[in-house]
Amino acid sequence: AAYEIYQCDWSSDVCSSDLFDLVVCFFDSVNHLSGITALRKLFKTVRLHLRQDGFFIFDMLTPIGLADWESLDIKRKQGYTVMVNGYYDSVKIAAEINIEGFIKTGKNSFRRFSQKIIERSYPFDKIADSLTDAGFDKIAVSSFDLDEPAKSSSRWFFVVA
């Protein structure tokens, strides 16, 4: 059997008018959306483009998982230094991660780089309600780490239909 693979931004425009058997979204990409409205839009758009018996599989950092990002980490290796400074806002259930570093470009010269990443999470009931509102009627969730109960998990793994 032949398979086609598409890379799409399901949070904005649809990349195809086709219906799909499977849509996947990994590496906590869902956490990068701008808020619950964007999350709901993503779920509705995916549902519209899945076949009736299709599946949507995604992973997501939980509020507990984002809280773990409250840290400072500095790595110094030959040729570069990277600093990662994370803040967690328990009210907004969001983490801001600032990554800054220096790459050696010569004997006494370095190139500086920086990146700010914001990730959000939501209580499970908000995610489940958003999936149901989008038309998904089968929702299975587990901890990404099988030794960890889903309620206390740092990352959820969803399979929905």
Coordinates of N, CA and C in Angstrom, one line a residue:
A1 N 0.8 -1.2 0.0 CA 0.0 0.0 0.0 C 0.9 1.2 0.0
A2 N 0.4 2.2 -0.7 CA 1.2 3.5 -0.8 C 0.6 4.5 0.2
Y3 N 1.4 5.3 0.9 CA 1.0 6.2 1.8 C 1.5 7.6 1.4
E4 N 0.8 8.6 1.7 CA 1.2 10.0 1.5 C 1.4 10.6 2.8
I5 N 2.4 11.4 3.0 CA 2.7 12.1 4.2 C 2.6 13.6 3.9
Y6 N 1.8 14.3 4.7 CA 1.7 15.8 4.6 C 2.3 16.4 5.8
Q7 N 2.8 17.6 5.7 CA 3.2 18.4 6.8 C 2.3 19.6 6.8
C8 N 1.5 19.8 7.8 CA 0.5 20.9 7.8 C 0.6 21.7 9.1
D9 N 0.1 22.9 9.0 CA -0.1 23.7 10.2 C -1.6 23.7 10.4
W10 N -2.1 22.8 11.2 CA -3.5 22.6 11.4 C -4.1 23.7 12.3
S11 N -3.2 24.5 12.9 CA -3.7 25.6 13.7 C -4.2 26.8 12.9
S12 N -3.8 26.8 11.6 CA -4.2 28.0 10.8 C -5.0 27.5 9.6
D13 N -4.2 27.3 8.5 CA -4.8 26.9 7.2 C -4.7 25.4 7.0
V14 N -5.6 24.9 6.3 CA -5.6 23.4 6.0 C -4.7 23.3 4.7
C15 N -3.9 22.2 4.8 CA -3.0 22.0 3.7 C -3.6 21.2 2.5
S16 N -4.8 20.6 2.8 CA -5.4 19.8 1.8 C -6.9 19.7 2.0
S17 N -7.6 19.5 0.9 CA -9.1 19.3 1.1 C -9.4 17.8 1.3
D18 N -8.4 17.0 1.4 CA -8.5 15.5 1.6 C -9.0 15.2 3.0
L19 N -9.6 14.0 3.2 CA -9.8 13.5 4.5 C -8.7 12.5 4.8
F20 N -8.3 12.4 6.1 CA -7.2 11.6 6.5 C -7.6 10.5 7.4
D21 N -6.8 9.4 7.4 CA -7.0 8.3 8.3 C -6.4 8.6 9.7
L22 N -5.3 9.4 9.6 CA -4.5 9.7 10.8 C -3.9 11.1 10.7
V23 N -4.0 11.8 11.8 CA -3.3 13.0 12.0 C -2.5 12.9 13.3
V24 N -1.2 13.3 13.3 CA -0.4 13.2 14.5 C 0.3 14.6 14.8
C25 N 0.5 14.8 16.0 CA 1.1 16.1 16.4 C 1.9 15.8 17.7
F26 N 3.3 15.7 17.6 CA 4.1 15.3 18.7 C 5.0 16.4 19.2
F27 N 5.9 16.0 20.1 CA 6.9 16.9 20.7 C 6.3 18.1 21.4
D28 N 5.2 17.9 22.1 CA 4.5 19.0 22.8 C 4.2 20.2 21.9
S29 N 4.0 20.0 20.6 CA 3.7 21.1 19.7 C 2.4 21.8 20.1
V30 N 1.4 21.0 20.6 CA 0.1 21.6 21.1 C 0.3 22.6 22.2
N31 N 1.3 22.4 23.0 CA 1.6 23.4 24.1 C 2.0 24.8 23.6
H32 N 2.5 24.8 22.4 CA 3.0 26.1 21.8 C 1.9 27.0 21.3
L33 N 0.7 26.5 21.2 CA -0.5 27.3 20.7 C -0.7 28.5 21.7
S34 N -1.3 29.6 21.2 CA -1.4 30.8 22.0 C -2.5 30.8 23.1
G35 N -3.3 29.8 23.1 CA -4.3 29.8 24.2 C -5.4 28.7 23.9
I36 N -6.4 28.7 24.8 CA -7.5 27.7 24.7 C -8.3 27.8 23.4
T37 N -8.4 29.1 22.9 CA -9.2 29.3 21.7 C -8.4 28.7 20.5
A38 N -7.1 28.8 20.5 CA -6.3 28.2 19.4 C -6.3 26.7 19.5
L39 N -6.3 26.2 20.7 CA -6.4 24.7 20.9 C -7.7 24.2 20.4
R40 N -8.8 24.9 20.7 CA -10.1 24.5 20.2 C -10.2 24.5 18.7
K41 N -9.6 25.5 18.1 CA -9.6 25.7 16.7 C -8.8 24.5 16.0
L42 N -7.7 24.2 16.6 CA -6.9 23.0 16.2 C -7.7 21.8 16.2
F43 N -8.4 21.5 17.3 CA -9.1 20.2 17.4 C -10.3 20.2 16.4
K44 N -11.0 21.3 16.2 CA -12.1 21.4 15.2 C -11.5 21.2 13.8
T45 N -10.4 21.8 13.4 CA -9.9 21.7 12.1 C -9.4 20.3 11.8
V46 N -8.8 19.6 12.8 CA -8.4 18.2 12.6 C -9.6 17.3 12.5
R47 N -10.6 17.5 13.3 CA -11.8 16.7 13.2 C -12.5 16.8 11.8
L48 N -12.5 18.0 11.3 CA -13.1 18.2 10.0 C -12.4 17.5 8.8
H49 N -11.1 17.2 9.1 CA -10.3 16.6 8.0 C -9.9 15.1 8.3
L50 N -10.6 14.6 9.3 CA -10.4 13.1 9.6 C -11.5 12.3 9.0
R51 N -11.3 11.2 8.4 CA -12.3 10.3 8.0 C -13.1 9.9 9.3
Q52 N -14.3 9.4 9.1 CA -15.2 9.1 10.2 C -14.5 8.2 11.2
D53 N -13.7 7.2 10.7 CA -13.1 6.3 11.6 C -11.6 6.6 11.8
G54 N -11.2 7.9 11.5 CA -9.8 8.3 11.6 C -9.4 8.6 13.1
F55 N -8.1 8.7 13.3 CA -7.6 9.0 14.6 C -6.7 10.2 14.6
F56 N -6.7 10.9 15.7 CA -5.8 12.0 16.0 C -5.0 11.6 17.2
I57 N -3.7 11.6 17.0 CA -2.8 11.2 18.1 C -1.8 12.4 18.4
F58 N -1.8 12.8 19.7 CA -0.9 13.9 20.1 C -0.4 13.8 21.5
D59 N 0.7 14.4 21.8 CA 1.1 14.4 23.2 C 1.1 15.9 23.7
M60 N 1.2 16.0 25.0 CA 1.1 17.4 25.6 C 1.7 17.4 27.0
L61 N 2.5 18.4 27.2 CA 2.9 18.6 28.6 C 1.8 19.0 29.5
T62 N 1.7 18.4 30.7 CA 0.6 18.7 31.6 C 1.0 19.9 32.4
P63 N 0.1 20.5 33.2 CA 0.5 21.5 34.2 C 1.7 21.1 35.1
I64 N 1.7 19.9 35.5 CA 2.8 19.4 36.3 C 4.1 19.4 35.5
G65 N 4.0 19.0 34.3 CA 5.2 19.0 33.4 C 5.8 20.3 33.1
L66 N 4.9 21.3 33.0 CA 5.4 22.7 32.7 C 6.0 23.3 34.0
A67 N 5.5 22.9 35.2 CA 6.0 23.4 36.4 C 7.5 22.9 36.6
D68 N 7.8 21.8 36.0 CA 9.2 21.3 36.1 C 10.2 22.2 35.3
W69 N 9.7 23.1 34.5 CA 10.6 23.9 33.7 C 11.1 25.1 34.5
E70 N 10.7 25.3 35.7 CA 11.2 26.3 36.6 C 12.6 26.0 37.0
S71 N 13.6 26.4 36.2 CA 14.9 26.0 36.5 C 15.9 26.9 35.8
L72 N 17.2 26.8 36.1 CA 18.3 27.4 35.5 C 19.3 26.4 35.2
D73 N 19.7 26.3 33.9 CA 20.7 25.3 33.5 C 21.7 26.0 32.6
I74 N 23.0 25.7 32.9 CA 24.1 26.3 32.1 C 25.0 25.1 31.7
K75 N 25.2 25.1 30.4 CA 26.0 24.0 29.8 C 27.2 24.7 29.1
R76 N 28.4 24.3 29.4 CA 29.5 24.9 28.7 C 30.3 23.7 28.1
K77 N 30.5 23.8 26.9 CA 31.2 22.8 26.1 C 32.3 23.5 25.3
Q78 N 33.2 22.7 24.7 CA 34.2 23.4 23.9 C 33.5 24.0 22.7
G79 N 33.7 25.3 22.6 CA 33.1 26.0 21.4 C 31.8 26.6 21.6
Y80 N 31.1 26.3 22.7 CA 29.8 27.0 23.0 C 29.4 27.0 24.4
T81 N 28.5 27.9 24.8 CA 27.9 27.9 26.1 C 26.4 28.2 25.9
V82 N 25.6 27.4 26.6 CA 24.1 27.6 26.5 C 23.5 27.7 27.9
M83 N 22.7 28.8 28.1 CA 22.0 29.0 29.3 C 20.5 28.8 29.1
V84 N 19.8 28.1 29.9 CA 18.4 27.9 29.8 C 17.8 28.3 31.1
N85 N 16.9 29.3 31.0 CA 16.3 29.8 32.2 C 14.8 29.7 32.1
G86 N 14.1 28.9 32.9 CA 12.7 28.7 32.8 C 11.9 29.3 33.9
Y87 N 10.8 29.8 33.6 CA 9.8 30.4 34.6 C 8.5 29.7 34.5
Y88 N 7.8 29.4 35.6 CA 6.5 28.8 35.5 C 5.5 29.7 36.2
D89 N 4.4 30.0 35.5 CA 3.3 30.8 36.1 C 2.2 29.9 36.4
S90 N 1.9 29.6 37.6 CA 0.9 28.6 38.0 C -0.5 29.1 37.8
V91 N -0.7 30.4 37.7 CA -2.0 31.0 37.5 C -2.4 30.8 36.0
K92 N -1.5 31.2 35.1 CA -1.7 31.1 33.7 C -1.4 29.7 33.1
I93 N -0.9 28.8 34.0 CA -0.4 27.5 33.6 C 0.4 27.6 32.3
A94 N 1.5 28.4 32.4 CA 2.3 28.6 31.3 C 3.8 28.7 31.7
A95 N 4.7 28.3 30.9 CA 6.1 28.3 31.1 C 6.8 29.2 30.1
E96 N 7.7 30.0 30.5 CA 8.5 30.8 29.6 C 9.9 30.3 29.7
I97 N 10.5 29.9 28.6 CA 11.8 29.4 28.6 C 12.7 30.3 27.8
N98 N 13.7 30.9 28.4 CA 14.7 31.7 27.7 C 16.0 31.0 27.4
I99 N 16.3 30.8 26.2 CA 17.6 30.1 25.8 C 18.5 31.1 25.3
E100 N 19.7 31.2 25.8 CA 20.7 32.2 25.4 C 22.1 31.4 25.3
G101 N 22.8 31.8 24.3 CA 24.1 31.1 24.2 C 25.1 31.8 23.4
F102 N 26.3 31.3 23.4 CA 27.4 31.9 22.7 C 28.2 30.8 22.0
I103 N 28.4 31.0 20.7 CA 29.2 30.0 19.9 C 30.5 30.7 19.5
K104 N 31.5 30.0 19.8 CA 32.9 30.5 19.5 C 33.1 30.5 18.0
T105 N 33.4 31.7 17.5 CA 33.6 31.9 16.0 C 35.1 32.2 15.7
G106 N 35.9 32.4 16.6 CA 37.3 32.7 16.4 C 38.0 32.7 17.8
K107 N 39.3 33.0 17.8 CA 40.1 32.9 19.0 C 39.5 33.7 20.1
N108 N 39.1 34.9 19.9 CA 38.5 35.8 20.9 C 37.1 36.3 20.5
S109 N 36.4 35.6 19.7 CA 35.1 36.1 19.2 C 34.0 35.0 19.4
F110 N 32.8 35.5 19.6 CA 31.7 34.6 19.8 C 30.4 35.2 19.1
R111 N 29.6 34.4 18.7 CA 28.3 34.8 18.2 C 27.2 34.5 19.2
R112 N 26.4 35.5 19.6 CA 25.4 35.3 20.6 C 24.1 34.9 19.9
F113 N 23.3 34.0 20.5 CA 22.0 33.7 20.0 C 21.0 33.7 21.2
S114 N 19.7 33.9 20.9 CA 18.7 33.8 22.0 C 17.4 33.4 21.4
Q115 N 16.6 32.8 22.2 CA 15.3 32.3 21.8 C 14.4 32.3 23.1
K116 N 13.2 32.8 22.9 CA 12.2 32.7 24.0 C 11.1 31.8 23.5
I117 N 10.7 30.9 24.3 CA 9.6 29.9 24.0 C 8.6 30.0 25.1
I118 N 7.3 30.1 24.7 CA 6.2 30.0 25.7 C 5.4 28.8 25.4
E119 N 5.1 28.0 26.5 CA 4.3 26.9 26.3 C 3.2 27.0 27.4
R120 N 2.0 26.5 27.0 CA 0.8 26.5 27.9 C 0.3 25.1 28.0
S121 N -0.4 24.9 29.2 CA -1.1 23.7 29.4 C -2.5 24.0 30.0
Y122 N -3.3 23.0 30.1 CA -4.7 23.2 30.6 C -5.0 22.0 31.5
P123 N -6.0 22.2 32.4 CA -6.5 21.1 33.1 C -7.1 20.0 32.2
F124 N -7.1 18.8 32.6 CA -7.5 17.7 31.7 C -9.0 18.0 31.3
D125 N -9.9 18.4 32.2 CA -11.3 18.6 31.8 C -11.5 19.6 30.7
K126 N -10.6 20.7 30.6 CA -10.7 21.6 29.6 C -10.3 21.0 28.2
I127 N -9.3 20.2 28.2 CA -8.9 19.5 27.0 C -10.0 18.5 26.6
A128 N -10.5 17.7 27.5 CA -11.5 16.8 27.1 C -12.8 17.5 26.6
D129 N -13.2 18.6 27.2 CA -14.3 19.3 26.8 C -14.1 19.9 25.4
S130 N -12.9 20.4 25.1 CA -12.5 21.0 23.8 C -12.6 19.9 22.7
L131 N -12.1 18.7 23.1 CA -12.1 17.6 22.1 C -13.5 17.2 21.8
T132 N -14.4 17.1 22.9 CA -15.8 16.7 22.7 C -16.5 17.8 21.8
D133 N -16.3 19.0 22.2 CA -16.9 20.1 21.4 C -16.5 20.1 19.9
A134 N -15.3 19.6 19.6 CA -14.8 19.5 18.3 C -15.4 18.3 17.5
G135 N -16.1 17.4 18.2 CA -16.7 16.3 17.6 C -16.0 14.9 17.8
F136 N -15.0 14.9 18.7 CA -14.4 13.6 19.0 C -15.2 13.0 20.2
D137 N -15.6 11.7 20.0 CA -16.4 11.1 21.0 C -15.7 9.9 21.7
K138 N -14.5 9.6 21.2 CA -13.6 8.6 21.9 C -12.3 9.3 22.3
I139 N -12.1 9.3 23.5 CA -10.9 10.0 24.1 C -10.1 9.0 25.0
A140 N -8.9 8.6 24.6 CA -8.1 7.8 25.4 C -6.8 8.6 25.7
V141 N -6.5 8.6 27.0 CA -5.3 9.3 27.4 C -4.5 8.4 28.4
S142 N -3.2 8.5 28.3 CA -2.3 7.9 29.3 C -1.1 8.8 29.5
S143 N -0.4 8.4 30.5 CA 0.9 9.1 30.8 C 1.9 8.6 29.7
F144 N 2.7 9.5 29.3 CA 3.7 9.2 28.4 C 4.7 8.2 29.0
D145 N 4.9 8.3 30.3 CA 5.7 7.3 31.0 C 4.7 6.3 31.6
L146 N 4.8 5.1 31.2 CA 3.8 4.1 31.6 C 3.9 3.7 33.0
D147 N 4.9 4.1 33.7 CA 5.0 3.8 35.2 C 4.4 4.9 36.0
E148 N 3.9 6.0 35.3 CA 3.3 7.1 36.0 C 1.8 7.2 35.8
P149 N 1.0 7.3 36.8 CA -0.4 7.5 36.6 C -0.7 8.8 35.8
A150 N -1.8 8.7 35.0 CA -2.1 9.9 34.1 C -2.4 11.1 35.0
K151 N -3.0 10.9 36.1 CA -3.4 12.1 37.0 C -2.2 12.9 37.5
S152 N -1.1 12.2 37.7 CA 0.1 12.9 38.2 C 1.2 12.9 37.1
S153 N 0.9 12.7 35.9 CA 1.8 12.7 34.8 C 2.4 14.0 34.4
S154 N 3.6 14.0 33.9 CA 4.2 15.3 33.4 C 3.9 15.5 31.9
R155 N 3.5 14.4 31.2 CA 3.1 14.5 29.8 C 2.0 13.5 29.5
W156 N 1.0 14.0 28.8 CA -0.1 13.1 28.4 C 0.0 12.7 27.0
F157 N -0.4 11.5 26.7 CA -0.4 10.9 25.3 C -1.9 10.6 25.0
F158 N -2.4 11.3 23.9 CA -3.8 11.2 23.6 C -4.0 10.4 22.3
V159 N -5.0 9.6 22.2 CA -5.5 9.0 21.0 C -7.0 9.2 21.0
V160 N -7.5 10.0 20.0 CA -8.9 10.4 20.0 C -9.5 10.1 18.6
A161 N -10.8 9.8 18.6 CA -11.5 9.5 17.4 C -12.9 10.1 17.4

